[in-house]
Amino acid sequence: MHRAHTAFSLALSPKAHKNFATWLLKSTSSQQMAKATAAAAVRTYNSAAAEPFANGSTASYVEEMYNAWLRDPTSVHTSWDAYFRSNSYTSPPNLAPVQANTLPLTAFNFGGAVGGAAPDSKTIDDHLAVQAIIRSYQSRGHLASDLDPLGILTREKTVCKDGLARRANEDVLRQHSGFLFGEQDMERQFKLPSTTFIGGDEASLPLKEILNRLENVYCNKIGVEFMFINSLEQCNWIRKRFETPGVLNFSPEEKRLILARLTRATGFEAFLAKKYSSEKRFGLEGCEIMIPALKEIIDVSTELGVESVIMGMPHRGRLNTLANVCRKPLNQIFTQFAGLEAADDGSGDVKYHLGTYIERLNRVTNKNIRLAVVANPSHLEAVDPVVQGKTRAEQFYRGDQEGKKVMSILIHGDAAFCGQGVVYETMHLSDLPDYTTHGTIHVVANNQIGFTTDPRFSRSSPYCTDVARVVNAPIFHVNADDPEAVMHVCKVAAEWRATFHKDCVIDLVGYRRNGHNEIDEPMFTQPLMYQKIRKHKNCLDLYADKLIAEGTCTAEEVKSVAAKYENICEEAFALAKTETHVKYKDWLDSPWSGFFEGKDPLKVAPTGVKEETLIHIGNRFSSPPPNAAEFVIHKGLLRVLAARKAMVDEKIADWALGEAMAFGSLLKEGIHVRLSGQDVERGTFSHRHHVLHHQLVDKATYNSLQHMYPDQAPYSVSNSSLSEYAVLGFEHGYSMTNPNALVLWEAQFGDFSNTAQSIIDQFISSGQSKWVRQSGLVMLLPHGMEGMGPEHSSCRVERFLQMSSDDPDYFPPESDEFAIRQLHDINWIVANCTTPANYYHILRRQIALPFRKPLILCTPKSLLRHPEAKSPFSEMSEGSEFQRIIPDNGPAGQNPSNVKKVVFCTGRVYYDLTKTRTEKQLESDIAIVRVEQVSPFPFDLVKEQANLYKNAELVWAQEEHKNQGCWTYVQPRFLTALNHSRDVSYVGRACGASTATGSKAMHIRELNALLNDAIST
Ligand SMILES: Cc1ncc(C[n+]2csc(CCOP(=O)(O)OP(=O)(O)O)c2C)c(N)n1
Ligand SMILES: [Mg+2]
């Protein structure tokens, strides 16, 4: 490895470069050389291919390897394959693949070498230099491209040796700048390598033309970053799209369409500025081209088969996008400025966060298209994974396995795109089998500022888009003042996605004409930039001037298009004035057509199922694959399956079996189940084992839950990337698409969920209230104080409870509908189940409800194997249901009047409490009541239980610290349930800053103290 590297660094140094060519000549006879070049495409590398990497030492040898590998990676030894794949090797320009080099060198009239004679070393060197220059432009031309409409960052052209001014400087050409030729060489003909398309049909071009074309392609208004991509096919694809002569030629009709769209985009902001001058709207001025850009992406994508586009975007230009991309009725948008009362439920959101969903005819392609903009919070980029999850789900339900019909577009601000970590986390989902959306087009509205902060203070990377390089996404930087360049880039991006189904990025480099919002003064912080902006004509005017000058349209036409759009706005404005209310439903991003219709909103379907169903699921779940003889399963798993089978025979279920019963029975009913999170396939605690792995064959797996019934719904269980923020957001988005699915996300340990806090706060807990959309997402959060230290103990249930919207002081009217009404009215459900049966029921209830609410479930760790944490099938079969409270059903419960103390608790501590009670022989004196559904609080059942034990002292026992766990939530609600006539006192750990002690001994001391306190009379 070291030797190969050394050989190459030598070959690549400017000095060695020259020697390399000479050496090449020396070592080969000139005739052989000419032949070899011509025949390069058909050379075989059998002998070399067999050579392992470690043996290779010479440059030509590596060249051979590289060229062979480029053609067919399997033709070289695996060690070479690994080396080239690892991208450690950059081919020097002369080592680029040569297959299209059909003319022999001798066919050229190189200075000195006359027809048929061998080329001299200078000729070879010059050709190599030209190839190096071509490659330099391709790799680094973007560094000198003219991207900044304000010209602040634009590099001046420098006069080269040939007397012509060019942008490509040493940053671009590096050591090859020394090879730039003099004026006398400009007319010399150079053969073009197969890695460039600048020649079109020409195999060779004069040097001057080569340089001019390269400048025009790579250092003009488009800067393409793509040479880091590992695939030669993809690199060539991009080169072709940008280098082929004439790609930027637009017909007059196309130009007029761009102008019309730009007129609308510009006119919309101007209209709002005129009518609502003091309102924040986060206008797009300075980057209005984003609207025609999005339309172009959508047009081309629809042409290529896409039927549904799901977009996520921040504040900037959002209203304009709704109006001019989605064509949301303008009057509905204007009504948002009027400060009207809402006609429907919900607390609403500011106008530049609202979502929308529109189905309409695309007039350009004459095809129907569905466009959704997903509602989002202020939290920049938080919507990204949500959009991806929603897109993935839509692809799934349509059977669109390659993403040909449904696609996502994510729009970003420049500062947020590089600053927010969730962008990176979301990028990393892009190629994972269970998370990919088969390519997202990212559009950065790069106004070169974030609020008041310049890029030089907001990022350490050269571009705001560098994060996309990690997934090999090509990045198309483009000057936002050149509409045609922008349209070309958009077309290429849409085609890229349709061809390779991978992400790509369009970096629209514009500026921000106003302050961060329309009321802000930008001169406070960016005086020089804004002096330039004040003098800068807007894009529409620049483009109109251009089209008028070239005769594509007249000044009158330009004016009349603008006037026409203003009239449209005025009419909508008048209509908006007649509205008396806003309707949140008009802003729904994910309508569930047919789901609510005809349903009794307060009727929950039964959650128990026939015993035979449980037995069937149990048997399947405990069986090895049908082809067990060939499928080698780990012995430990055979024991797990046998233990499961024994439970099924006894008609009892542990936690994993209870969960499988819930999943299996829902799948049978046609409900799609998707479980996602870190290591969920096996389960963090090695209890689930949904995916059995063949011990001898890679990727051979068996998942019995996918084979319960022939006509069942699909089950998907996926180990996710090691992300909480993006993956939870993704699953939330997935759950928004279709209510008839149970979507679950499991944290590795509950406390890790706080790295996804924005998804929890901004979407899950408040989404329905802000955006009238529902989600039945389940969060499974392993929780419990088991002496594992501060970071593996608590899912911080207190935080979820603090965000629950039920009023501590309000006891809802008691009736048969008490429980369902509470569920209907709350923002989410928080529960901590102690039995597999209750876990099973609460999961099934998610689907049995006539509406959807997120479910936050504290889930067990040690209880997964606790001998008592098992449920008989009778608690899951027909007639059984979820128990919000599990009363004491031992001696205390049977003789309540003798009971001296009632200990209310939730979760696993119950088992410790009962054990202590047995040890102390206090079964008749102390009742233990489990609150399984903590929120919404079971006021009615707590009251009932308290009434049962009229003479008893009431306590709440918890293992979490006093300022954590459920105490602060349940305390006031107990008082309301008891009508303030009795008190309930606290038993448990004192307040603490940390969730749990790191010392095992201290943990045991604390636990014993709490158990002794609770179980004493
Ligand atoms: C997570 C998060 N942090 C901070 C903010 C406050 N904030 C709103 S806009 C903004 C600047 C965004 O800059 P950029 O992404 O470039 O978008 P632009 O406003 O320039 O279009 C900031 C810091 C926010 N909305 N979200
Ligand atoms: Mg910005």
mmCIF file of C-alpha atoms in Angstrom, residues 504-767:
data_model
loop_
_atom_site.group_PDB
_atom_site.id
_atom_site.type_symbol
_atom_site.label_atom_id
_atom_site.label_comp_id
_atom_site.label_asym_id
_atom_site.label_seq_id
_atom_site.Cartn_x
_atom_site.Cartn_y
_atom_site.Cartn_z
ATOM 1 C CA CYS A 504 -28.872 15.885 -4.983
ATOM 2 C CA VAL A 505 -28.597 19.509 -3.951
ATOM 3 C CA ILE A 506 -29.374 22.744 -5.746
ATOM 4 C CA ASP A 507 -27.661 25.683 -4.094
ATOM 5 C CA LEU A 508 -29.469 28.799 -5.296
ATOM 6 C CA VAL A 509 -27.056 31.570 -4.490
ATOM 7 C CA GLY A 510 -29.015 34.784 -4.166
ATOM 8 C CA TYR A 511 -29.301 37.462 -1.545
ATOM 9 C CA ARG A 512 -31.890 38.804 0.869
ATOM 10 C CA ARG A 513 -33.242 42.141 -0.235
ATOM 11 C CA ASN A 514 -34.828 43.030 3.107
ATOM 12 C CA GLY A 515 -33.936 42.284 6.694
ATOM 13 C CA HIS A 516 -34.503 38.849 8.204
ATOM 14 C CA ASN A 517 -38.156 39.761 8.164
ATOM 15 C CA GLU A 518 -39.736 42.781 6.620
ATOM 16 C CA ILE A 519 -39.545 44.813 9.810
ATOM 17 C CA ASP A 520 -35.840 44.209 10.497
ATOM 18 C CA GLU A 521 -33.102 46.724 9.624
ATOM 19 C CA PRO A 522 -30.246 44.860 7.918
ATOM 20 C CA MET A 523 -27.931 47.909 7.759
ATOM 21 C CA PHE A 524 -27.248 47.535 11.497
ATOM 22 C CA THR A 525 -25.206 44.454 10.850
ATOM 23 C CA GLN A 526 -24.420 44.084 7.139
ATOM 24 C CA PRO A 527 -23.938 47.688 5.959
ATOM 25 C CA LEU A 528 -21.677 46.979 3.012
ATOM 26 C CA MET A 529 -23.678 44.075 1.712
ATOM 27 C CA TYR A 530 -26.857 46.098 1.875
ATOM 28 C CA GLN A 531 -25.338 49.077 0.130
ATOM 29 C CA LYS A 532 -24.742 46.697 -2.752
ATOM 30 C CA ILE A 533 -28.217 45.210 -2.495
ATOM 31 C CA ARG A 534 -29.849 48.633 -2.622
ATOM 32 C CA LYS A 535 -28.155 49.289 -5.952
ATOM 33 C CA HIS A 536 -28.844 45.839 -7.336
ATOM 34 C CA LYS A 537 -31.666 45.375 -9.847
ATOM 35 C CA ASN A 538 -33.984 42.509 -9.072
ATOM 36 C CA CYS A 539 -33.812 39.283 -11.007
ATOM 37 C CA LEU A 540 -37.068 39.853 -12.851
ATOM 38 C CA ASP A 541 -35.929 43.220 -14.188
ATOM 39 C CA LEU A 542 -32.555 41.842 -15.205
ATOM 40 C CA TYR A 543 -34.132 38.952 -17.024
ATOM 41 C CA ALA A 544 -36.806 41.068 -18.659
ATOM 42 C CA ASP A 545 -34.086 43.450 -19.900
ATOM 43 C CA LYS A 546 -32.216 40.505 -21.338
ATOM 44 C CA LEU A 547 -35.220 39.064 -23.128
ATOM 45 C CA ILE A 548 -36.226 42.447 -24.476
ATOM 46 C CA ALA A 549 -32.678 43.106 -25.677
ATOM 47 C CA GLU A 550 -32.488 39.792 -27.478
ATOM 48 C CA GLY A 551 -35.965 40.256 -28.941
ATOM 49 C CA THR A 552 -37.689 37.390 -27.177
ATOM 50 C CA CYS A 553 -40.391 39.704 -25.870
ATOM 51 C CA THR A 554 -41.297 43.349 -25.753
ATOM 52 C CA ALA A 555 -41.378 45.751 -22.832
ATOM 53 C CA GLU A 556 -45.170 45.948 -23.213
ATOM 54 C CA GLU A 557 -45.502 42.206 -22.871
ATOM 55 C CA VAL A 558 -43.430 42.259 -19.713
ATOM 56 C CA LYS A 559 -45.641 44.960 -18.256
ATOM 57 C CA SER A 560 -48.855 43.278 -19.240
ATOM 58 C CA VAL A 561 -47.860 39.939 -17.634
ATOM 59 C CA ALA A 562 -47.110 41.767 -14.398
ATOM 60 C CA ALA A 563 -50.346 43.749 -14.546
ATOM 61 C CA LYS A 564 -52.360 40.629 -15.161
ATOM 62 C CA TYR A 565 -50.974 38.951 -12.075
ATOM 63 C CA GLU A 566 -51.561 42.030 -9.967
ATOM 64 C CA ASN A 567 -55.201 41.932 -11.025
ATOM 65 C CA ILE A 568 -55.453 38.320 -9.930
ATOM 66 C CA CYS A 569 -54.051 39.299 -6.547
ATOM 67 C CA GLU A 570 -56.435 42.223 -6.220
ATOM 68 C CA GLU A 571 -59.432 40.021 -6.923
ATOM 69 C CA ALA A 572 -58.341 37.468 -4.354
ATOM 70 C CA PHE A 573 -57.674 40.267 -1.889
ATOM 71 C CA ALA A 574 -61.237 41.516 -2.300
ATOM 72 C CA LEU A 575 -62.556 37.988 -1.837
ATOM 73 C CA ALA A 576 -60.462 37.494 1.307
ATOM 74 C CA LYS A 577 -62.024 40.581 2.801
ATOM 75 C CA THR A 578 -65.425 38.935 2.713
ATOM 76 C CA GLU A 579 -64.232 36.006 4.849
ATOM 77 C CA THR A 580 -65.242 36.091 8.498
ATOM 78 C CA HIS A 581 -63.285 33.088 9.771
ATOM 79 C CA VAL A 582 -60.174 31.120 8.996
ATOM 80 C CA LYS A 583 -60.430 27.367 8.776
ATOM 81 C CA TYR A 584 -57.491 25.354 10.041
ATOM 82 C CA LYS A 585 -58.699 22.443 7.965
ATOM 83 C CA ASP A 586 -57.819 24.431 4.842
ATOM 84 C CA TRP A 587 -54.199 24.047 5.895
ATOM 85 C CA LEU A 588 -54.098 20.325 6.484
ATOM 86 C CA ASP A 589 -51.090 18.610 4.943
ATOM 87 C CA SER A 590 -52.208 14.995 5.291
ATOM 88 C CA PRO A 591 -55.933 14.506 4.854
ATOM 89 C CA TRP A 592 -57.242 11.067 5.811
ATOM 90 C CA SER A 593 -60.090 10.803 3.405
ATOM 91 C CA GLY A 594 -62.776 8.429 4.566
ATOM 92 C CA PHE A 595 -61.269 7.698 7.965
ATOM 93 C CA PHE A 596 -63.488 9.838 10.129
ATOM 94 C CA GLU A 597 -66.604 9.645 8.002
ATOM 95 C CA GLY A 598 -69.389 7.485 9.374
ATOM 96 C CA LYS A 599 -67.505 6.745 12.599
ATOM 97 C CA ASP A 600 -68.922 7.293 16.047
ATOM 98 C CA PRO A 601 -66.256 9.631 17.426
ATOM 99 C CA LEU A 602 -66.710 8.208 20.919
ATOM 100 C CA LYS A 603 -66.783 4.497 20.267
ATOM 101 C CA VAL A 604 -63.746 2.334 20.700
ATOM 102 C CA ALA A 605 -63.721 -1.081 19.047
ATOM 103 C CA PRO A 606 -63.014 -4.137 21.225
ATOM 104 C CA THR A 607 -59.362 -5.015 21.660
ATOM 105 C CA GLY A 608 -59.700 -8.623 22.805
ATOM 106 C CA VAL A 609 -59.467 -11.306 20.111
ATOM 107 C CA LYS A 610 -60.518 -14.930 19.833
ATOM 108 C CA GLU A 611 -58.337 -17.310 21.803
ATOM 109 C CA GLU A 612 -57.698 -19.364 18.684
ATOM 110 C CA THR A 613 -56.157 -16.294 17.073
ATOM 111 C CA LEU A 614 -53.795 -15.935 20.004
ATOM 112 C CA ILE A 615 -52.883 -19.586 19.789
ATOM 113 C CA HIS A 616 -52.286 -19.372 16.046
ATOM 114 C CA ILE A 617 -50.067 -16.301 16.389
ATOM 115 C CA GLY A 618 -48.287 -17.838 19.359
ATOM 116 C CA ASN A 619 -47.554 -21.024 17.473
ATOM 117 C CA ARG A 620 -46.210 -19.217 14.455
ATOM 118 C CA PHE A 621 -44.175 -16.849 16.564
ATOM 119 C CA SER A 622 -42.563 -19.727 18.402
ATOM 120 C CA SER A 623 -41.796 -21.797 15.314
ATOM 121 C CA PRO A 624 -38.594 -21.835 13.303
ATOM 122 C CA PRO A 625 -38.852 -21.130 9.568
ATOM 123 C CA PRO A 626 -40.818 -23.692 7.557
ATOM 124 C CA ASN A 627 -37.609 -24.793 5.838
ATOM 125 C CA ALA A 628 -36.021 -25.325 9.251
ATOM 126 C CA ALA A 629 -33.899 -28.200 8.046
ATOM 127 C CA GLU A 630 -31.823 -25.894 5.822
ATOM 128 C CA PHE A 631 -32.079 -22.748 7.921
ATOM 129 C CA VAL A 632 -29.485 -22.914 10.640
ATOM 130 C CA ILE A 633 -30.671 -21.050 13.714
ATOM 131 C CA HIS A 634 -28.516 -20.154 16.685
ATOM 132 C CA LYS A 635 -28.954 -22.692 19.457
ATOM 133 C CA GLY A 636 -29.805 -20.000 21.972
ATOM 134 C CA LEU A 637 -32.671 -18.914 19.784
ATOM 135 C CA LEU A 638 -33.971 -22.424 19.494
ATOM 136 C CA ARG A 639 -34.247 -22.338 23.271
ATOM 137 C CA VAL A 640 -36.075 -19.003 23.098
ATOM 138 C CA LEU A 641 -38.513 -20.434 20.567
ATOM 139 C CA ALA A 642 -39.028 -23.545 22.688
ATOM 140 C CA ALA A 643 -39.735 -21.424 25.757
ATOM 141 C CA ARG A 644 -42.252 -19.418 23.743
ATOM 142 C CA LYS A 645 -43.916 -22.593 22.568
ATOM 143 C CA ALA A 646 -44.186 -23.822 26.142
ATOM 144 C CA MET A 647 -45.896 -20.567 27.111
ATOM 145 C CA VAL A 648 -48.340 -20.852 24.233
ATOM 146 C CA ASP A 649 -49.163 -24.378 25.317
ATOM 147 C CA GLU A 650 -49.813 -23.072 28.810
ATOM 148 C CA LYS A 651 -51.757 -20.146 27.382
ATOM 149 C CA ILE A 652 -49.659 -17.500 28.974
ATOM 150 C CA ALA A 653 -47.627 -14.702 27.470
ATOM 151 C CA ASP A 654 -44.540 -12.808 28.494
ATOM 152 C CA TRP A 655 -43.782 -9.317 27.257
ATOM 153 C CA ALA A 656 -42.394 -10.308 23.857
ATOM 154 C CA LEU A 657 -45.250 -12.687 23.245
ATOM 155 C CA GLY A 658 -47.830 -10.100 24.318
ATOM 156 C CA GLU A 659 -46.312 -7.644 21.859
ATOM 157 C CA ALA A 660 -46.304 -10.252 19.097
ATOM 158 C CA MET A 661 -49.975 -10.988 19.856
ATOM 159 C CA ALA A 662 -50.797 -7.302 19.407
ATOM 160 C CA PHE A 663 -48.809 -7.030 16.177
ATOM 161 C CA GLY A 664 -49.970 -10.334 14.760
ATOM 162 C CA SER A 665 -53.639 -9.708 15.442
ATOM 163 C CA LEU A 666 -53.456 -6.237 13.888
ATOM 164 C CA LEU A 667 -51.668 -7.599 10.840
ATOM 165 C CA LYS A 668 -54.449 -10.163 10.531
ATOM 166 C CA GLU A 669 -56.962 -7.314 10.526
ATOM 167 C CA GLY A 670 -55.141 -5.625 7.648
ATOM 168 C CA ILE A 671 -53.311 -3.083 9.776
ATOM 169 C CA HIS A 672 -49.765 -2.429 8.647
ATOM 170 C CA VAL A 673 -47.302 -2.497 11.541
ATOM 171 C CA ARG A 674 -43.929 -0.790 11.386
ATOM 172 C CA LEU A 675 -41.438 -0.913 14.249
ATOM 173 C CA SER A 676 -38.273 1.116 13.932
ATOM 174 C CA GLY A 677 -35.424 2.180 16.177
ATOM 175 C CA GLN A 678 -31.950 1.173 17.178
ATOM 176 C CA ASP A 679 -31.520 -2.594 17.323
ATOM 177 C CA VAL A 680 -35.243 -3.238 17.492
ATOM 178 C CA GLU A 681 -35.125 -6.394 15.394
ATOM 179 C CA ARG A 682 -33.490 -8.345 18.177
ATOM 180 C CA GLY A 683 -34.491 -5.853 20.878
ATOM 181 C CA THR A 684 -31.955 -3.982 22.995
ATOM 182 C CA PHE A 685 -32.557 -6.471 25.787
ATOM 183 C CA SER A 686 -32.446 -9.483 23.496
ATOM 184 C CA HIS A 687 -36.052 -10.350 24.179
ATOM 185 C CA ARG A 688 -37.825 -9.692 20.901
ATOM 186 C CA HIS A 689 -36.010 -11.686 18.220
ATOM 187 C CA HIS A 690 -38.322 -10.864 15.347
ATOM 188 C CA VAL A 691 -35.634 -11.485 12.766
ATOM 189 C CA LEU A 692 -33.934 -14.851 12.857
ATOM 190 C CA HIS A 693 -30.580 -15.032 11.091
ATOM 191 C CA HIS A 694 -29.299 -18.050 9.227
ATOM 192 C CA GLN A 695 -26.042 -18.842 10.953
ATOM 193 C CA LEU A 696 -24.296 -19.791 7.721
ATOM 194 C CA VAL A 697 -25.809 -17.647 4.984
ATOM 195 C CA ASP A 698 -25.483 -13.884 4.919
ATOM 196 C CA LYS A 699 -28.731 -11.917 4.618
ATOM 197 C CA ALA A 700 -30.866 -15.059 4.937
ATOM 198 C CA THR A 701 -33.402 -14.163 7.577
ATOM 199 C CA TYR A 702 -36.816 -15.220 8.720
ATOM 200 C CA ASN A 703 -39.431 -13.047 10.334
ATOM 201 C CA SER A 704 -42.396 -15.066 11.488
ATOM 202 C CA LEU A 705 -44.614 -12.019 11.948
ATOM 203 C CA GLN A 706 -44.477 -11.550 8.200
ATOM 204 C CA HIS A 707 -45.910 -15.020 7.762
ATOM 205 C CA MET A 708 -48.826 -15.197 10.156
ATOM 206 C CA TYR A 709 -51.634 -15.234 7.611
ATOM 207 C CA PRO A 710 -51.629 -15.383 3.832
ATOM 208 C CA ASP A 711 -53.651 -12.184 3.456
ATOM 209 C CA GLN A 712 -52.168 -10.249 6.354
ATOM 210 C CA ALA A 713 -50.914 -6.652 6.153
ATOM 211 C CA PRO A 714 -47.155 -6.111 5.785
ATOM 212 C CA TYR A 715 -44.997 -6.073 8.892
ATOM 213 C CA SER A 716 -41.783 -4.135 8.892
ATOM 214 C CA VAL A 717 -39.214 -4.106 11.674
ATOM 215 C CA SER A 718 -36.031 -2.179 11.047
ATOM 216 C CA ASN A 719 -32.876 -1.477 12.925
ATOM 217 C CA SER A 720 -32.370 2.213 12.305
ATOM 218 C CA SER A 721 -29.300 4.374 11.992
ATOM 219 C CA LEU A 722 -27.974 5.549 15.317
ATOM 220 C CA SER A 723 -30.111 8.657 15.366
ATOM 221 C CA GLU A 724 -33.077 9.620 17.490
ATOM 222 C CA TYR A 725 -33.958 13.035 16.075
ATOM 223 C CA ALA A 726 -34.179 11.987 12.440
ATOM 224 C CA VAL A 727 -35.581 8.524 13.010
ATOM 225 C CA LEU A 728 -38.304 9.619 15.408
ATOM 226 C CA GLY A 729 -39.171 12.456 13.010
ATOM 227 C CA PHE A 730 -39.251 9.961 10.175
ATOM 228 C CA GLU A 731 -41.631 7.636 11.994
ATOM 229 C CA HIS A 732 -43.825 10.540 12.962
ATOM 230 C CA GLY A 733 -44.032 11.489 9.292
ATOM 231 C CA TYR A 734 -44.760 7.878 8.426
ATOM 232 C CA SER A 735 -47.617 7.794 10.912
ATOM 233 C CA MET A 736 -49.204 10.905 9.399
ATOM 234 C CA THR A 737 -49.848 9.306 6.056
ATOM 235 C CA ASN A 738 -52.325 6.577 6.865
ATOM 236 C CA PRO A 739 -54.322 6.119 10.076
ATOM 237 C CA ASN A 740 -54.682 2.385 9.505
ATOM 238 C CA ALA A 741 -51.186 1.532 10.571
ATOM 239 C CA LEU A 742 -49.476 0.987 13.888
ATOM 240 C CA VAL A 743 -46.184 2.844 13.706
ATOM 241 C CA LEU A 744 -43.826 2.427 16.637
ATOM 242 C CA TRP A 745 -40.466 3.930 17.435
ATOM 243 C CA GLU A 746 -38.425 2.394 20.217
ATOM 244 C CA ALA A 747 -35.630 4.202 22.013
ATOM 245 C CA GLN A 748 -32.625 2.138 22.955
ATOM 246 C CA PHE A 749 -33.085 3.460 26.463
ATOM 247 C CA GLY A 750 -35.844 5.950 27.174
ATOM 248 C CA ASP A 751 -33.509 8.786 28.079
ATOM 249 C CA PHE A 752 -32.002 8.890 24.591
ATOM 250 C CA SER A 753 -35.294 10.175 23.284
ATOM 251 C CA ASN A 754 -34.342 13.632 24.471
ATOM 252 C CA THR A 755 -31.983 14.053 21.543
ATOM 253 C CA ALA A 756 -35.202 14.106 19.523
ATOM 254 C CA GLN A 757 -36.783 16.680 21.796
ATOM 255 C CA SER A 758 -37.866 19.016 18.991
ATOM 256 C CA ILE A 759 -39.818 16.229 17.347
ATOM 257 C CA ILE A 760 -41.481 15.441 20.666
ATOM 258 C CA ASP A 761 -42.239 19.044 21.603
ATOM 259 C CA GLN A 762 -42.924 20.558 18.218
ATOM 260 C CA PHE A 763 -44.660 17.715 16.395
ATOM 261 C CA ILE A 764 -45.860 14.862 18.548
ATOM 262 C CA SER A 765 -47.279 16.655 21.551
ATOM 263 C CA SER A 766 -48.619 19.696 19.765
ATOM 264 C CA GLY A 767 -49.133 18.707 16.112
#
